[in-house]
GROMACS .gro file of C-alpha atoms in nm:
model
  258
    1MET     CA    1   2.268   1.962  -0.834
    2THR     CA    2   1.988   2.134  -1.026
    3ARG     CA    3   2.228   2.225  -1.309
    4LEU     CA    4   2.310   1.856  -1.357
    5ILE     CA    5   1.950   1.747  -1.412
    6ARG     CA    6   1.789   1.767  -1.754
    7SER     CA    7   1.535   2.047  -1.774
    8ASP     CA    8   1.259   1.807  -1.886
    9ILE     CA    9   1.293   1.592  -1.572
   10ARG     CA   10   1.125   1.683  -1.244
   11HIS     CA   11   1.371   1.622  -0.961
   12ILE     CA   12   1.331   1.664  -0.586
   13SER     CA   13   1.651   1.870  -0.563
   14ASP     CA   14   1.488   2.149  -0.761
   15ALA     CA   15   1.170   2.127  -0.554
   16ALA     CA   16   1.372   2.135  -0.231
   17ASN     CA   17   1.547   2.455  -0.337
   18ASN     CA   18   1.211   2.627  -0.382
   19ALA     CA   19   1.031   2.490  -0.076
   20ASP     CA   20   1.016   2.592   0.287
   21SER     CA   21   0.993   2.238   0.421
   22PHE     CA   22   1.221   1.935   0.390
   23ARG     CA   23   1.062   1.622   0.247
   24VAL     CA   24   1.126   1.317   0.464
   25LEU     CA   25   1.045   0.991   0.289
   26ARG     CA   26   0.863   0.699   0.445
   27ASP     CA   27   0.978   0.340   0.401
   28ARG     CA   28   0.820   0.013   0.299
   29VAL     CA   29   1.052  -0.205   0.506
   30SER     CA   30   0.886  -0.462   0.732
   31VAL     CA   31   1.161  -0.645   0.917
   32LEU     CA   32   1.074  -0.962   1.107
   33LYS     CA   33   1.172  -0.861   1.459
   34ILE     CA   34   1.199  -1.219   1.580
   35ALA     CA   35   1.489  -1.452   1.518
   36PRO     CA   36   1.420  -1.739   1.278
   37ASP     CA   37   1.356  -2.073   1.441
   38VAL     CA   38   1.691  -2.245   1.490
   39ARG     CA   39   1.556  -2.540   1.292
   40LEU     CA   40   1.522  -2.313   0.988
   41MET     CA   41   1.881  -2.187   0.990
   42PRO     CA   42   2.033  -2.487   0.805
   43TYR     CA   43   1.784  -2.437   0.521
   44LEU     CA   44   1.839  -2.060   0.514
   45GLU     CA   45   2.215  -2.117   0.502
   46LEU     CA   46   2.170  -2.373   0.226
   47ALA     CA   47   1.978  -2.119   0.018
   48GLY     CA   48   2.236  -1.844   0.083
   49PHE     CA   49   2.007  -1.630   0.300
   50GLY     CA   50   2.153  -1.725   0.638
   51SER     CA   51   2.350  -1.402   0.689
   52VAL     CA   52   2.063  -1.174   0.587
   53ALA     CA   53   1.830  -1.360   0.823
   54LEU     CA   54   2.043  -1.233   1.114
   55ILE     CA   55   1.950  -0.870   1.034
   56ARG     CA   56   1.644  -0.803   1.248
   57SER     CA   57   1.672  -0.428   1.306
   58SER     CA   58   1.554  -0.147   1.081
   59ASP     CA   59   1.677   0.156   1.274
   60LEU     CA   60   1.668   0.373   0.964
   61ARG     CA   61   1.742   0.746   0.956
   62PHE     CA   62   1.501   0.887   0.702
   63ASP     CA   63   1.644   1.236   0.715
   64LEU     CA   64   1.974   1.090   0.593
   65LEU     CA   65   1.809   0.869   0.330
   66SER     CA   66   1.596   1.160   0.204
   67ALA     CA   67   1.906   1.379   0.174
   68LEU     CA   68   2.080   1.106  -0.026
   69VAL     CA   69   1.787   1.092  -0.267
   70GLU     CA   70   1.824   1.465  -0.331
   71ARG     CA   71   2.179   1.398  -0.451
   72TRP     CA   72   2.083   1.103  -0.675
   73ARG     CA   73   2.110   1.150  -1.052
   74PRO     CA   74   1.885   0.901  -1.238
   75GLU     CA   75   2.073   0.928  -1.569
   76THR     CA   76   2.398   0.794  -1.422
   77HIS     CA   77   2.276   0.607  -1.112
   78THR     CA   78   2.523   0.799  -0.896
   79PHE     CA   79   2.516   1.036  -0.600
   80HIS     CA   80   2.662   1.380  -0.669
   81PHE     CA   81   2.853   1.539  -0.380
   82PRO     CA   82   3.085   1.839  -0.363
   83CYS     CA   83   3.377   1.594  -0.362
   84GLY     CA   84   3.256   1.405  -0.672
   85GLU     CA   85   3.038   1.110  -0.770
   86CYS     CA   86   2.989   0.780  -0.590
   87THR     CA   87   2.735   0.499  -0.584
   88VAL     CA   88   2.644   0.168  -0.424
   89THR     CA   89   2.821  -0.112  -0.613
   90LEU     CA   90   2.802  -0.490  -0.629
   91GLU     CA   91   3.105  -0.503  -0.401
   92ASP     CA   92   2.908  -0.311  -0.140
   93VAL     CA   93   2.621  -0.558  -0.172
   94ALA     CA   94   2.863  -0.846  -0.117
   95VAL     CA   95   3.024  -0.703   0.197
   96GLN     CA   96   2.712  -0.542   0.344
   97LEU     CA   97   2.471  -0.832   0.287
   98ARG     CA   98   2.700  -1.123   0.198
   99PHE     CA   99   2.501  -1.203  -0.114
  100PRO     CA  100   2.632  -1.368  -0.434
  101ILE     CA  101   2.684  -1.118  -0.715
  102ASP     CA  102   2.830  -1.328  -0.998
  103LYS     CA  103   2.575  -1.607  -1.044
  104SER     CA  104   2.277  -1.663  -1.275
  105PRO     CA  105   2.030  -1.375  -1.317
  106VAL     CA  106   1.721  -1.369  -1.098
  107THR     CA  107   1.445  -1.411  -1.355
  108GLY     CA  108   1.134  -1.616  -1.416
  109VAL     CA  109   0.768  -1.609  -1.513
  110SER     CA  110   0.550  -1.321  -1.396
  111SER     CA  111   0.215  -1.499  -1.418
  112PHE     CA  112   0.097  -1.851  -1.335
  113ILE     CA  113  -0.180  -2.070  -1.471
  114ASP     CA  114  -0.246  -2.210  -1.121
  115SER     CA  115  -0.093  -1.999  -0.843
  116GLU     CA  116  -0.272  -2.206  -0.580
  117ALA     CA  117  -0.096  -2.525  -0.693
  118VAL     CA  118   0.246  -2.354  -0.680
  119CYS     CA  119   0.183  -2.245  -0.320
  120TYR     CA  120   0.061  -2.588  -0.211
  121GLN     CA  121   0.369  -2.748  -0.365
  122LEU     CA  122   0.628  -2.512  -0.214
  123LEU     CA  123   0.460  -2.363   0.093
  124GLY     CA  124   0.237  -2.651   0.197
  125GLU     CA  125  -0.079  -2.439   0.174
  126SER     CA  126  -0.224  -2.150  -0.022
  127PRO     CA  127  -0.312  -1.801   0.103
  128GLU     CA  128  -0.596  -1.777  -0.151
  129ASP     CA  129  -0.788  -2.106  -0.151
  130ASP     CA  130  -1.069  -1.961  -0.360
  131ASP     CA  131  -0.848  -1.801  -0.626
  132LYS     CA  132  -0.614  -1.977  -0.869
  133TYR     CA  133  -0.477  -1.666  -1.036
  134PHE     CA  134  -0.340  -1.441  -0.760
  135SER     CA  135   0.009  -1.293  -0.813
  136GLY     CA  136   0.120  -1.189  -0.464
  137ILE     CA  137   0.143  -1.323  -0.109
  138LYS     CA  138   0.070  -1.088   0.180
  139PHE     CA  139   0.334  -1.040   0.449
  140THR     CA  140   0.078  -1.102   0.723
  141TRP     CA  141   0.011  -1.449   0.582
  142LEU     CA  142   0.383  -1.527   0.557
  143LYS     CA  143   0.444  -1.414   0.917
  144ALA     CA  144   0.161  -1.635   1.041
  145LYS     CA  145   0.301  -1.925   0.839
  146ILE     CA  146   0.644  -1.881   1.001
  147ARG     CA  147   0.513  -1.841   1.356
  148GLN     CA  148   0.276  -2.139   1.349
  149LEU     CA  149   0.560  -2.389   1.303
  150SER     CA  150   0.496  -2.678   1.540
  151ALA     CA  151   0.751  -2.842   1.769
  152THR     CA  152   0.706  -3.170   1.578
  153ALA     CA  153   0.738  -3.024   1.228
  154THR     CA  154   0.865  -3.261   0.960
  155GLU     CA  155   1.151  -3.183   0.724
  156GLY     CA  156   0.903  -3.092   0.452
  157GLU     CA  157   0.723  -2.849   0.683
  158LEU     CA  158   1.054  -2.691   0.785
  159MET     CA  159   1.147  -2.639   0.420
  160CYS     CA  160   0.808  -2.477   0.352
  161ALA     CA  161   0.858  -2.244   0.650
  162ALA     CA  162   1.209  -2.159   0.528
  163ARG     CA  163   1.068  -2.065   0.186
  164ALA     CA  164   0.806  -1.847   0.357
  165TYR     CA  165   1.081  -1.675   0.558
  166ILE     CA  166   1.286  -1.607   0.245
  167MET     CA  167   0.980  -1.478   0.058
  168HIS     CA  168   0.912  -1.235   0.342
  169MET     CA  169   1.274  -1.115   0.339
  170ILE     CA  170   1.267  -1.065  -0.038
  171GLY     CA  171   0.943  -0.865  -0.044
  172ALA     CA  172   0.967  -0.676   0.286
  173VAL     CA  173   1.340  -0.611   0.336
  174LEU     CA  174   1.557  -0.685   0.033
  175MET     CA  175   1.339  -0.575  -0.261
  176PRO     CA  176   1.028  -0.395  -0.133
  177ASP     CA  177   0.846  -0.219  -0.415
  178ALA     CA  178   0.508  -0.084  -0.515
  179ASN     CA  179   0.333  -0.406  -0.407
  180GLY     CA  180   0.331  -0.255  -0.057
  181ASP     CA  181   0.202  -0.531   0.171
  182SER     CA  182   0.285  -0.835  -0.042
  183VAL     CA  183   0.563  -1.008  -0.235
  184HIS     CA  184   0.527  -1.119  -0.595
  185LEU     CA  185   0.481  -1.491  -0.648
  186SER     CA  186   0.744  -1.499  -0.925
  187TYR     CA  187   1.025  -1.546  -0.670
  188LEU     CA  188   0.878  -1.861  -0.519
  189PRO     CA  189   0.972  -2.110  -0.797
  190LEU     CA  190   1.337  -2.000  -0.754
  191LEU     CA  191   1.316  -2.145  -0.401
  192ALA     CA  192   1.189  -2.487  -0.510
  193ASP     CA  193   1.530  -2.649  -0.462
  194LEU     CA  194   1.699  -2.461  -0.179
  195SER     CA  195   2.037  -2.605  -0.272
  196THR     CA  196   2.025  -2.426  -0.609
  197THR     CA  197   1.871  -2.102  -0.477
  198ARG     CA  198   2.218  -1.970  -0.395
  199SER     CA  199   2.316  -2.014  -0.761
  200TYR     CA  200   2.126  -1.694  -0.846
  201SER     CA  201   2.279  -1.347  -0.829
  202TRP     CA  202   2.048  -1.214  -0.559
  203GLY     CA  203   2.291  -0.930  -0.493
  204SER     CA  204   2.246  -0.800  -0.848
  205ALA     CA  205   1.867  -0.811  -0.816
  206VAL     CA  206   1.878  -0.627  -0.482
  207LEU     CA  207   2.103  -0.354  -0.627
  208ALA     CA  208   1.889  -0.314  -0.942
  209THR     CA  209   1.575  -0.274  -0.728
  210LEU     CA  210   1.748  -0.015  -0.509
  211TYR     CA  211   1.856   0.185  -0.816
  212ARG     CA  212   1.501   0.178  -0.952
  213GLU     CA  213   1.352   0.294  -0.623
  214LEU     CA  214   1.609   0.574  -0.584
  215CYS     CA  215   1.517   0.697  -0.932
  216ARG     CA  216   1.146   0.685  -0.850
  217ALA     CA  217   1.200   0.868  -0.519
  218THR     CA  218   1.359   1.166  -0.697
  219GLU     CA  219   1.014   1.262  -0.825
  220PRO     CA  220   0.885   1.546  -0.603
  221GLN     CA  221   0.538   1.398  -0.552
  222VAL     CA  222   0.667   1.064  -0.418
  223LYS     CA  223   0.624   1.016  -0.043
  224ASP     CA  224   0.789   0.681   0.021
  225ILE     CA  225   1.086   0.475  -0.092
  226GLY     CA  226   1.140   0.103  -0.140
  227GLY     CA  227   1.450  -0.095  -0.219
  228CYS     CA  228   1.701  -0.237   0.027
  229LEU     CA  229   1.739   0.049   0.274
  230ILE     CA  230   1.933  -0.173   0.514
  231LEU     CA  231   2.193  -0.174   0.237
  232LEU     CA  232   2.178   0.197   0.152
  233GLN     CA  233   2.212   0.340   0.504
  234PRO     CA  234   2.500   0.116   0.620
  235TRP     CA  235   2.672   0.188   0.288
  236ALA     CA  236   2.651   0.563   0.357
  237LEU     CA  237   2.779   0.529   0.713
  238TYR     CA  238   3.060   0.293   0.606
  239ARG     CA  239   3.176   0.484   0.299
  240MET     CA  240   3.129   0.829   0.454
  241PRO     CA  241   3.234   0.781   0.818
  242PHE     CA  242   3.204   1.154   0.892
  243LEU     CA  243   2.827   1.098   0.900
  244ALA     CA  244   2.849   0.890   1.217
  245ARG     CA  245   3.111   0.780   1.464
  246VAL     CA  246   3.178   0.410   1.413
  247SER     CA  247   3.332   0.235   1.711
  248HIS     CA  248   3.645   0.031   1.646
  249GLN     CA  249   3.541  -0.331   1.665
  250PRO     CA  250   3.613  -0.652   1.476
  251TYR     CA  251   3.445  -0.667   1.138
  252LEU     CA  252   3.128  -0.872   1.124
  253TYR     CA  253   2.981  -0.998   0.799
  254PRO     CA  254   2.740  -0.894   0.675
  255LEU     CA  255   2.857  -0.543   0.766
  256SER     CA  256   2.494  -0.434   0.814
  257LEU     CA  257   2.507  -0.616   1.148
  258ARG     CA  258   2.749  -0.354   1.287
   0.00000   0.00000   0.00000
């Protein structure tokens, strides 16, 4: 592996060859361990996030994920194994997470003139009442927003809670990054009309974020890894079945539920 990496790039594979200890990465995943309120499911399905909302376990094997990072080549976005090269593809995203991969790109503005107004419009309240220019929403606030849903919630309140649930999934499970304990506000306007949310290629955005985090994690000084690890680990176990015995059972989609 070391011979494949450019000499001017620091890569964990070279550091691992000259170290006595094995680096095990930490994660940034924060899965909601409770099922979404049944009243939210129609809205999550409408937005295209219904299948992902069913994934509530993050039983990740960080020794396996750390070993995969050692085989990752940033220049080609592929894993290098003795048998050849392979990588996570858009097809894998589709079957593992059941996300659209051939829609409009996930893009938008990165800053807002009045962040507070955007949150009041789409979430029903703002996490920062004294600040109009914040750029992220903390996961703790989103969890509280989801859990405080009343038994007599109106349709508007249910839609706001569904947006909060999706924002938490995006920032904590699907595309966790350097923000750590919050999700960037730029995703929220894409959830304004839940019926058009599924018209975006969320699968492409998830895969691009995973590639970026794998590249970052190859740096020897990095201690954690973001990206969609509930995509990466099931991909490894599915594509390389010698890593784990998989019981013969009917296929469930998304495959990450197996």
